[in-house]
CSV table of C-alpha atoms in Angstrom, one decimal:
chain,number,residue,atom,x,y,z
V,1,ARG,CA,0.2,-0.1,-0.3
V,2,TYR,CA,2.7,2.2,0.7
V,3,LEU,CA,4.9,2.0,-2.6
V,4,ARG,CA,1.2,2.8,-4.1
V,5,THR,CA,1.2,6.1,-2.5
V,6,GLU,CA,4.6,6.3,-3.1
V,7,LYS,CA,3.8,5.9,-7.2
V,8,ASP,CA,0.4,8.0,-7.1
V,9,LEU,CA,2.1,11.2,-5.2
V,10,LYS,CA,4.8,11.0,-7.6
V,11,THR,CA,2.5,10.9,-10.4
V,12,LEU,CA,0.5,13.5,-9.1
V,13,GLY,CA,3.4,15.8,-9.0
V,14,ASP,CA,5.1,15.3,-12.0
V,15,ALA,CA,1.6,16.5,-13.3
V,16,PHE,CA,2.1,19.7,-11.9
V,17,PRO,CA,5.7,20.9,-13.5
V,18,ARG,CA,7.4,22.9,-10.6
V,19,ASP,CA,8.7,25.5,-13.2
V,20,ARG,CA,4.4,26.8,-14.2
V,21,TYR,CA,2.6,26.1,-10.3
V,22,ASN,CA,2.6,28.4,-8.1
V,23,LYS,CA,0.6,28.5,-4.6
V,24,LYS,CA,-2.3,30.0,-6.6
V,25,ASN,CA,-2.5,27.9,-9.5
V,26,ILE,CA,-2.6,25.0,-7.1
V,27,VAL,CA,-5.5,26.5,-5.1
V,28,VAL,CA,-7.7,27.0,-7.6
V,29,VAL,CA,-6.9,23.5,-9.4
V,30,LEU,CA,-7.8,21.7,-6.1
V,31,ARG,CA,-10.9,23.7,-6.2
V,32,LYS,CA,-11.8,23.0,-8.9
V,33,ILE,CA,-11.1,19.2,-8.6
V,34,ASP,CA,-13.1,18.8,-5.3
V,35,PRO,CA,-15.2,21.8,-4.6
V,36,GLN,CA,-16.6,21.1,-1.2
V,37,GLY,CA,-13.1,19.9,-0.6
V,38,PHE,CA,-11.4,21.6,2.8
V,39,VAL,CA,-8.3,23.6,1.4
V,40,VAL,CA,-5.9,25.2,4.0
V,41,GLU,CA,-3.5,27.6,2.9
V,42,THR,CA,-0.6,28.8,5.2
V,43,LYS,CA,2.6,30.7,3.7
V,44,CYS,CA,4.4,27.7,2.3
V,45,THR,CA,1.8,25.1,2.3
V,46,VAL,CA,-1.4,23.9,0.6
V,47,GLN,CA,-3.1,21.1,1.9
V,48,LEU,CA,-6.1,18.9,0.9
V,49,ASN,CA,-7.1,16.3,3.0
V,50,GLY,CA,-4.1,13.9,3.1
V,51,LEU,CA,-2.2,15.9,0.3
V,52,ARG,CA,0.1,18.7,1.1
V,53,PHE,CA,2.1,21.0,-1.7
V,54,GLU,CA,4.6,22.6,-0.5
V,55,PHE,CA,6.2,26.3,-1.7
V,56,ASP,CA,10.1,27.6,-1.5
V,57,SER,CA,10.1,31.3,-0.4
V,58,LYS,CA,9.8,32.4,-4.7
V,59,ASP,CA,5.9,30.2,-4.0
V,60,ARG,CA,7.4,27.3,-6.6
V,61,LEU,CA,6.1,24.4,-6.2
V,62,VAL,CA,8.8,21.7,-4.6
V,63,GLY,CA,7.3,18.8,-3.5
V,64,VAL,CA,4.0,16.9,-3.2
V,65,ASN,CA,3.4,14.7,-0.4
V,66,THR,CA,1.3,13.4,2.9
V,67,LYS,CA,0.7,15.4,6.0
V,68,ALA,CA,2.2,12.0,7.3
V,69,GLU,CA,5.2,12.4,5.6
V,70,SER,CA,5.8,16.0,6.4
V,71,SER,CA,7.0,18.2,8.9
V,72,ALA,CA,4.2,19.4,11.1
V,73,GLU,CA,5.3,22.8,10.1
V,74,HIS,CA,6.8,23.1,6.5
V,75,GLU,CA,9.1,26.1,6.5
V,76,CYS,CA,9.7,27.9,3.3
V,77,ARG,CA,12.8,26.3,1.0
V,78,SER,CA,15.1,29.3,-0.5
C-alpha cells in the first residue's frame, strides 16, 4: 500500500510542473477538482485532505506529499 501511495504521489507531483505552478495555481486546481474540499493554506503549503503541496520562499512548488510524511510546520525553502 505504501509503494502505491509513493507512486501516486510521484504521478501527482509530475502532473504539476514545478516551473509553472505557484500556490495560487494549485489552490485554483484543487478547488475545481474538489469544490467541497477543505483547502488549507499557510505561507508555504496548501493542503487538501491528506495531500500537502509545499512551496519555496519564491512561491514555487517544491514537493507533493502526505501530511504524515512532511514536517508539522513546513518551512519555506530558499
